[in-house]
């Protein structure tokens, strides 16, 4: 009896040993193969239109899928049922997904932003009223630097759903400067003077040419918009310099620059006459 039991145990051990050896061989070859495929996939993504974080993320996703396939293959060779293992992994994945729902949404939104590229590092943008220069797009957040050097971190899911205005996406921008003059002003002379001053600016582009357009008839003045096109990087310097130039030159040229005035008239009440 002891001899039969020993023989059965030896046969089982030998059989299980062969499975373990085959599993180790498969695991070793699988590790090498996964690393090689992951390297090739990452290189392929890096040489495509996907660069930086999208390439690394997608390459990581491919390697994760390959590691999962390898784990199931090794389990099958060892004789471990794949159904319970898949159920455990699925349950863990579901619990993790629910716990990290918002973070995963931010991560996916970050990938979408990197893929669609509504802005790039260095662009000056307005994201639903929040303005600043884009510092970087992180996996979970987008980082903006405000003009007064504050750092603002916006969740990528919020940025993806927001209305985005990119002030740096074009090489040129139009500067609009309000000009107010008194009623009765010689408009032809005003237009010549303003366009001459704008054209003489070192920032102004010749095409399109500077123009002066009527905006509205205000309570105490006629309001115009002086428009000139400049290079995108010169916008703020041009806005400040041209505004100061027009404010100084128009009065010198004889144009009356009105300001709101309030006239009060006080009348002394007459004394009551006694009956």
mmCIF file of C-alpha atoms in Angstrom:
data_model
loop_
_atom_site.group_PDB
_atom_site.id
_atom_site.type_symbol
_atom_site.label_atom_id
_atom_site.label_comp_id
_atom_site.label_asym_id
_atom_site.label_seq_id
_atom_site.Cartn_x
_atom_site.Cartn_y
_atom_site.Cartn_z
ATOM 1 C CA UNK A 1 0.000 0.000 0.000
ATOM 2 C CA UNK A 2 2.810 2.383 0.939
ATOM 3 C CA UNK A 3 4.544 1.618 -2.326
ATOM 4 C CA UNK A 4 1.369 2.398 -4.319
ATOM 5 C CA UNK A 5 0.833 5.694 -2.445
ATOM 6 C CA UNK A 6 4.454 6.692 -2.927
ATOM 7 C CA UNK A 7 4.194 5.899 -6.627
ATOM 8 C CA UNK A 8 1.029 7.966 -7.041
ATOM 9 C CA UNK A 9 2.548 10.884 -5.129
ATOM 10 C CA UNK A 10 5.690 10.649 -7.200
ATOM 11 C CA UNK A 11 3.662 10.598 -10.405
ATOM 12 C CA UNK A 12 1.628 13.627 -9.266
ATOM 13 C CA UNK A 13 4.767 15.476 -8.211
ATOM 14 C CA UNK A 14 6.394 14.686 -11.527
ATOM 15 C CA UNK A 15 3.322 15.859 -13.404
ATOM 16 C CA UNK A 16 3.061 19.040 -11.360
ATOM 17 C CA UNK A 17 6.811 19.590 -11.709
ATOM 18 C CA UNK A 18 6.483 19.463 -15.479
ATOM 19 C CA UNK A 19 3.659 22.036 -15.244
ATOM 20 C CA UNK A 20 5.760 24.300 -13.035
ATOM 21 C CA UNK A 21 8.730 23.999 -15.386
ATOM 22 C CA UNK A 22 6.528 24.762 -18.382
ATOM 23 C CA UNK A 23 4.964 27.711 -16.526
ATOM 24 C CA UNK A 24 8.413 29.088 -15.587
ATOM 25 C CA UNK A 25 9.574 28.713 -19.183
ATOM 26 C CA UNK A 26 6.426 30.430 -20.447
ATOM 27 C CA UNK A 27 6.783 33.185 -17.835
ATOM 28 C CA UNK A 28 10.421 33.838 -18.765
ATOM 29 C CA UNK A 29 9.712 33.913 -22.488
ATOM 30 C CA UNK A 30 6.575 35.997 -21.879
ATOM 31 C CA UNK A 31 8.444 38.618 -19.859
ATOM 32 C CA UNK A 32 11.025 39.036 -22.598
ATOM 33 C CA UNK A 33 8.336 39.141 -25.284
ATOM 34 C CA UNK A 34 6.165 41.662 -23.416
ATOM 35 C CA UNK A 35 9.120 43.976 -22.879
ATOM 36 C CA UNK A 36 10.152 43.746 -26.516
ATOM 37 C CA UNK A 37 6.616 44.380 -27.782
ATOM 38 C CA UNK A 38 6.180 47.234 -25.301
ATOM 39 C CA UNK A 39 9.425 48.830 -26.506
ATOM 40 C CA UNK A 40 8.431 48.508 -30.160
ATOM 41 C CA UNK A 41 4.943 49.870 -29.497
ATOM 42 C CA UNK A 42 6.295 52.852 -27.565
ATOM 43 C CA UNK A 43 8.781 53.641 -30.331
ATOM 44 C CA UNK A 44 6.020 53.388 -32.930
ATOM 45 C CA UNK A 45 3.810 55.807 -30.953
ATOM 46 C CA UNK A 46 6.679 58.239 -30.358
ATOM 47 C CA UNK A 47 7.406 58.399 -34.097
ATOM 48 C CA UNK A 48 3.742 58.949 -34.920
ATOM 49 C CA UNK A 49 1.618 62.066 -34.361
ATOM 50 C CA UNK A 50 1.121 60.966 -30.752
ATOM 51 C CA UNK A 51 3.987 62.261 -28.649
ATOM 52 C CA UNK A 52 4.753 62.729 -24.985
ATOM 53 C CA UNK A 53 2.122 61.604 -22.518
ATOM 54 C CA UNK A 54 -0.352 60.065 -25.034
ATOM 55 C CA UNK A 55 2.352 57.802 -26.435
ATOM 56 C CA UNK A 56 3.497 56.690 -22.985
ATOM 57 C CA UNK A 57 -0.048 56.101 -21.780
ATOM 58 C CA UNK A 58 -1.076 54.032 -24.810
ATOM 59 C CA UNK A 59 2.140 52.039 -24.704
ATOM 60 C CA UNK A 60 1.505 51.358 -21.008
ATOM 61 C CA UNK A 61 -2.053 50.227 -21.784
ATOM 62 C CA UNK A 62 -0.760 47.783 -24.409
ATOM 63 C CA UNK A 63 1.815 46.376 -21.985
ATOM 64 C CA UNK A 64 -0.842 46.047 -19.279
ATOM 65 C CA UNK A 65 -3.006 44.019 -21.662
ATOM 66 C CA UNK A 66 -0.033 41.811 -22.567
ATOM 67 C CA UNK A 67 0.804 41.218 -18.894
ATOM 68 C CA UNK A 68 -2.802 40.191 -18.286
ATOM 69 C CA UNK A 69 -2.709 37.708 -21.172
ATOM 70 C CA UNK A 70 0.582 36.314 -19.856
ATOM 71 C CA UNK A 71 -0.841 35.892 -16.341
ATOM 72 C CA UNK A 72 -3.861 33.964 -17.640
ATOM 73 C CA UNK A 73 -1.597 31.804 -19.826
ATOM 74 C CA UNK A 74 0.665 30.900 -16.907
ATOM 75 C CA UNK A 75 -2.377 30.124 -14.743
ATOM 76 C CA UNK A 76 -3.759 27.856 -17.466
ATOM 77 C CA UNK A 77 -0.474 25.952 -17.720
ATOM 78 C CA UNK A 78 -0.457 25.457 -13.937
ATOM 79 C CA UNK A 79 -4.003 24.138 -14.112
ATOM 80 C CA UNK A 80 -5.558 27.038 -12.234
ATOM 81 C CA UNK A 81 -9.140 27.680 -13.443
ATOM 82 C CA UNK A 82 -9.295 30.989 -15.298
ATOM 83 C CA UNK A 83 -12.934 31.750 -14.487
ATOM 84 C CA UNK A 84 -12.457 32.483 -10.732
ATOM 85 C CA UNK A 85 -9.302 34.452 -11.517
ATOM 86 C CA UNK A 86 -11.127 36.541 -14.092
ATOM 87 C CA UNK A 87 -13.972 37.134 -11.633
ATOM 88 C CA UNK A 88 -11.545 38.326 -8.942
ATOM 89 C CA UNK A 89 -9.726 40.639 -11.352
ATOM 90 C CA UNK A 90 -13.016 41.966 -12.710
ATOM 91 C CA UNK A 91 -14.392 42.662 -9.247
ATOM 92 C CA UNK A 92 -11.198 44.403 -8.178
ATOM 93 C CA UNK A 93 -11.209 46.460 -11.372
ATOM 94 C CA UNK A 94 -14.841 47.471 -10.851
ATOM 95 C CA UNK A 95 -14.221 48.533 -7.234
ATOM 96 C CA UNK A 96 -11.115 50.446 -8.218
ATOM 97 C CA UNK A 97 -12.935 52.127 -11.113
ATOM 98 C CA UNK A 98 -15.777 53.296 -8.868
ATOM 99 C CA UNK A 99 -13.344 54.605 -6.266
ATOM 100 C CA UNK A 100 -11.269 56.472 -8.842
ATOM 101 C CA UNK A 101 -14.146 57.568 -11.088
ATOM 102 C CA UNK A 102 -13.327 61.288 -10.981
ATOM 103 C CA UNK A 103 -9.584 60.702 -11.301
ATOM 104 C CA UNK A 104 -10.080 58.400 -14.280
ATOM 105 C CA UNK A 105 -12.347 61.023 -15.867
ATOM 106 C CA UNK A 106 -9.608 63.646 -15.415
ATOM 107 C CA UNK A 107 -7.020 61.239 -16.839
ATOM 108 C CA UNK A 108 -9.139 60.438 -19.896
ATOM 109 C CA UNK A 109 -9.873 64.148 -20.387
ATOM 110 C CA UNK A 110 -6.141 64.879 -20.220
ATOM 111 C CA UNK A 111 -5.524 62.382 -23.011
ATOM 112 C CA UNK A 112 -8.306 63.969 -25.072
ATOM 113 C CA UNK A 113 -6.792 67.438 -24.539
ATOM 114 C CA UNK A 114 -3.359 66.185 -25.559
ATOM 115 C CA UNK A 115 -4.843 64.519 -28.630
ATOM 116 C CA UNK A 116 -7.083 67.371 -29.798
ATOM 117 C CA UNK A 117 -4.574 70.086 -28.744
ATOM 118 C CA UNK A 118 -6.904 73.062 -28.120
ATOM 119 C CA UNK A 119 -3.842 74.772 -26.626
ATOM 120 C CA UNK A 120 -0.163 74.147 -26.044
ATOM 121 C CA UNK A 121 2.383 75.152 -23.428
ATOM 122 C CA UNK A 122 2.933 78.915 -23.539
ATOM 123 C CA UNK A 123 -0.485 79.784 -25.025
ATOM 124 C CA UNK A 124 -2.563 82.466 -23.323
ATOM 125 C CA UNK A 125 -6.076 81.097 -22.859
ATOM 126 C CA UNK A 126 -9.419 81.861 -21.236
ATOM 127 C CA UNK A 127 -11.102 78.793 -19.741
ATOM 128 C CA UNK A 128 -14.631 79.816 -18.731
ATOM 129 C CA UNK A 129 -13.431 83.126 -17.301
ATOM 130 C CA UNK A 130 -10.104 81.875 -15.932
ATOM 131 C CA UNK A 131 -7.238 83.447 -17.884
ATOM 132 C CA UNK A 132 -3.561 82.619 -17.912
ATOM 133 C CA UNK A 133 -0.624 81.188 -19.821
ATOM 134 C CA UNK A 134 -0.544 77.398 -20.114
ATOM 135 C CA UNK A 135 2.383 75.994 -18.159
ATOM 136 C CA UNK A 136 1.761 72.298 -18.715
ATOM 137 C CA UNK A 137 -0.938 69.658 -19.089
ATOM 138 C CA UNK A 138 -0.596 67.102 -16.323
ATOM 139 C CA UNK A 139 -2.304 63.678 -16.219
ATOM 140 C CA UNK A 140 -5.077 65.009 -13.946
ATOM 141 C CA UNK A 141 -4.882 68.805 -14.197
ATOM 142 C CA UNK A 142 -3.954 71.671 -16.504
ATOM 143 C CA UNK A 143 -1.672 74.311 -15.013
ATOM 144 C CA UNK A 144 -2.136 78.014 -15.840
ATOM 145 C CA UNK A 145 0.031 80.968 -14.805
ATOM 146 C CA UNK A 146 -1.913 84.232 -14.416
ATOM 147 C CA UNK A 147 -0.483 87.638 -15.444
ATOM 148 C CA UNK A 148 0.189 88.402 -11.742
ATOM 149 C CA UNK A 149 2.158 85.135 -11.445
ATOM 150 C CA UNK A 150 -0.401 82.975 -9.679
ATOM 151 C CA UNK A 151 -0.638 79.247 -10.398
ATOM 152 C CA UNK A 152 -4.099 77.847 -11.175
ATOM 153 C CA UNK A 153 -4.739 74.097 -11.450
ATOM 154 C CA UNK A 154 -7.886 73.153 -13.349
ATOM 155 C CA UNK A 155 -9.210 69.552 -13.454
ATOM 156 C CA UNK A 156 -8.864 68.221 -16.982
ATOM 157 C CA UNK A 157 -12.488 67.070 -17.033
ATOM 158 C CA UNK A 158 -13.562 70.666 -16.303
ATOM 159 C CA UNK A 159 -11.271 72.042 -19.006
ATOM 160 C CA UNK A 160 -12.549 69.537 -21.569
ATOM 161 C CA UNK A 161 -16.169 70.643 -21.013
ATOM 162 C CA UNK A 162 -15.356 74.369 -20.754
ATOM 163 C CA UNK A 163 -15.498 77.059 -23.404
ATOM 164 C CA UNK A 164 -11.855 77.724 -24.300
ATOM 165 C CA UNK A 165 -10.617 80.920 -25.942
ATOM 166 C CA UNK A 166 -7.043 80.614 -27.192
ATOM 167 C CA UNK A 167 -5.483 84.041 -27.747
ATOM 168 C CA UNK A 168 -2.191 82.587 -28.998
ATOM 169 C CA UNK A 169 -3.365 80.161 -31.671
ATOM 170 C CA UNK A 170 -2.930 82.721 -34.504
ATOM 171 C CA UNK A 171 0.178 84.617 -35.511
ATOM 172 C CA UNK A 172 -1.621 87.995 -35.552
ATOM 173 C CA UNK A 173 -4.204 89.731 -33.351
ATOM 174 C CA UNK A 174 -6.361 92.816 -33.684
ATOM 175 C CA UNK A 175 -5.996 95.625 -31.173
ATOM 176 C CA UNK A 176 -9.238 97.558 -30.514
ATOM 177 C CA UNK A 177 -8.867 100.955 -28.854
ATOM 178 C CA UNK A 178 -11.995 102.986 -27.956
ATOM 179 C CA UNK A 179 -11.939 106.631 -29.101
ATOM 180 C CA UNK A 180 -14.524 109.120 -27.803
ATOM 181 C CA UNK A 181 -14.956 112.620 -29.303
ATOM 182 C CA UNK A 182 -17.466 115.409 -28.860
ATOM 183 C CA UNK A 183 -20.555 115.806 -30.994
ATOM 184 C CA UNK A 184 -19.887 118.058 -33.981
ATOM 185 C CA UNK A 185 -16.330 116.725 -34.519
ATOM 186 C CA UNK A 186 -14.995 116.685 -38.094
ATOM 187 C CA UNK A 187 -15.138 112.906 -38.591
ATOM 188 C CA UNK A 188 -13.076 112.852 -41.790
ATOM 189 C CA UNK A 189 -10.252 114.715 -40.070
ATOM 190 C CA UNK A 190 -10.557 112.442 -37.056
ATOM 191 C CA UNK A 191 -10.306 109.335 -39.229
ATOM 192 C CA UNK A 192 -7.225 110.661 -41.035
ATOM 193 C CA UNK A 193 -5.488 111.560 -37.780
ATOM 194 C CA UNK A 194 -6.190 108.276 -36.029
ATOM 195 C CA UNK A 195 -5.227 106.103 -39.010
ATOM 196 C CA UNK A 196 -2.021 108.110 -39.472
ATOM 197 C CA UNK A 197 -1.022 107.607 -35.853
ATOM 198 C CA UNK A 198 -1.827 103.897 -35.975
ATOM 199 C CA UNK A 199 0.063 103.352 -39.239
ATOM 200 C CA UNK A 200 3.129 105.120 -37.824
ATOM 201 C CA UNK A 201 3.334 102.679 -34.910
ATOM 202 C CA UNK A 202 6.220 100.223 -34.881
ATOM 203 C CA UNK A 203 3.759 97.463 -34.036
ATOM 204 C CA UNK A 204 1.187 98.050 -36.789
ATOM 205 C CA UNK A 205 0.962 95.657 -39.739
ATOM 206 C CA UNK A 206 0.316 97.129 -43.185
ATOM 207 C CA UNK A 207 -2.191 94.445 -44.155
ATOM 208 C CA UNK A 208 -4.943 94.703 -43.031
ATOM 209 C CA UNK A 209 -4.608 98.479 -42.805
ATOM 210 C CA UNK A 210 -5.649 100.327 -39.615
ATOM 211 C CA UNK A 211 -9.241 101.603 -39.586
ATOM 212 C CA UNK A 212 -11.529 103.742 -37.442
ATOM 213 C CA UNK A 213 -15.092 102.437 -37.151
ATOM 214 C CA UNK A 214 -18.137 104.002 -35.520
ATOM 215 C CA UNK A 215 -19.369 102.166 -32.411
ATOM 216 C CA UNK A 216 -22.130 104.148 -30.748
ATOM 217 C CA UNK A 217 -23.619 107.562 -30.019
ATOM 218 C CA UNK A 218 -23.120 107.936 -26.282
ATOM 219 C CA UNK A 219 -24.794 110.284 -23.849
ATOM 220 C CA UNK A 220 -21.991 112.846 -24.102
ATOM 221 C CA UNK A 221 -19.738 111.617 -26.924
ATOM 222 C CA UNK A 222 -19.440 109.787 -30.224
ATOM 223 C CA UNK A 223 -17.593 106.527 -29.607
ATOM 224 C CA UNK A 224 -15.373 104.917 -32.260
ATOM 225 C CA UNK A 225 -13.162 101.838 -32.344
ATOM 226 C CA UNK A 226 -9.606 102.253 -33.634
ATOM 227 C CA UNK A 227 -8.495 98.882 -34.988
ATOM 228 C CA UNK A 228 -4.991 97.815 -35.938
ATOM 229 C CA UNK A 229 -3.476 94.381 -36.542
ATOM 230 C CA UNK A 230 -0.235 93.417 -34.802
ATOM 231 C CA UNK A 231 1.822 90.303 -34.243
ATOM 232 C CA UNK A 232 0.463 88.067 -31.516
ATOM 233 C CA UNK A 233 3.497 88.489 -29.267
ATOM 234 C CA UNK A 234 3.250 92.316 -29.530
ATOM 235 C CA UNK A 235 -0.416 92.579 -28.526
ATOM 236 C CA UNK A 236 -0.140 93.954 -24.992
ATOM 237 C CA UNK A 237 2.745 96.305 -25.766
ATOM 238 C CA UNK A 238 0.842 97.633 -28.777
ATOM 239 C CA UNK A 239 -2.393 98.028 -26.804
ATOM 240 C CA UNK A 240 -0.736 100.113 -24.093
ATOM 241 C CA UNK A 241 1.456 102.198 -26.395
ATOM 242 C CA UNK A 242 -1.225 103.004 -28.980
ATOM 243 C CA UNK A 243 -3.775 103.855 -26.290
ATOM 244 C CA UNK A 244 -1.364 106.343 -24.723
ATOM 245 C CA UNK A 245 -0.421 107.753 -28.145
ATOM 246 C CA UNK A 246 -4.013 108.471 -29.147
ATOM 247 C CA UNK A 247 -4.836 109.925 -25.729
ATOM 248 C CA UNK A 248 -1.953 112.379 -26.116
ATOM 249 C CA UNK A 249 -2.178 113.230 -29.845
ATOM 250 C CA UNK A 250 -5.910 113.801 -30.305
ATOM 251 C CA UNK A 251 -6.096 116.818 -27.954
ATOM 252 C CA UNK A 252 -2.923 118.184 -29.586
ATOM 253 C CA UNK A 253 -4.628 117.895 -32.985
ATOM 254 C CA UNK A 254 -7.544 119.986 -31.734
ATOM 255 C CA UNK A 255 -10.090 117.250 -31.070
ATOM 256 C CA UNK A 256 -12.243 117.698 -28.023
ATOM 257 C CA UNK A 257 -12.162 114.594 -25.854
ATOM 258 C CA UNK A 258 -15.363 114.836 -23.770
ATOM 259 C CA UNK A 259 -15.961 113.563 -20.286
ATOM 260 C CA UNK A 260 -19.159 113.047 -18.412
ATOM 261 C CA UNK A 261 -20.373 116.199 -16.716
ATOM 262 C CA UNK A 262 -23.249 116.750 -14.333
ATOM 263 C CA UNK A 263 -24.845 120.172 -14.016
ATOM 264 C CA UNK A 264 -26.945 120.887 -10.934
ATOM 265 C CA UNK A 265 -29.284 123.876 -10.696
ATOM 266 C CA UNK A 266 -30.543 124.893 -7.298
ATOM 267 C CA UNK A 267 -33.452 127.279 -7.018
ATOM 268 C CA UNK A 268 -34.185 129.008 -3.753
ATOM 269 C CA UNK A 269 -37.808 128.413 -2.781
ATOM 270 C CA UNK A 270 -39.920 131.532 -2.494
ATOM 271 C CA UNK A 271 -41.145 132.509 0.983
ATOM 272 C CA UNK A 272 -44.761 131.840 1.793
ATOM 273 C CA UNK A 273 -46.977 134.832 1.930
ATOM 274 C CA UNK A 274 -49.084 134.963 4.995
ATOM 275 C CA UNK A 275 -52.751 135.537 4.368
#
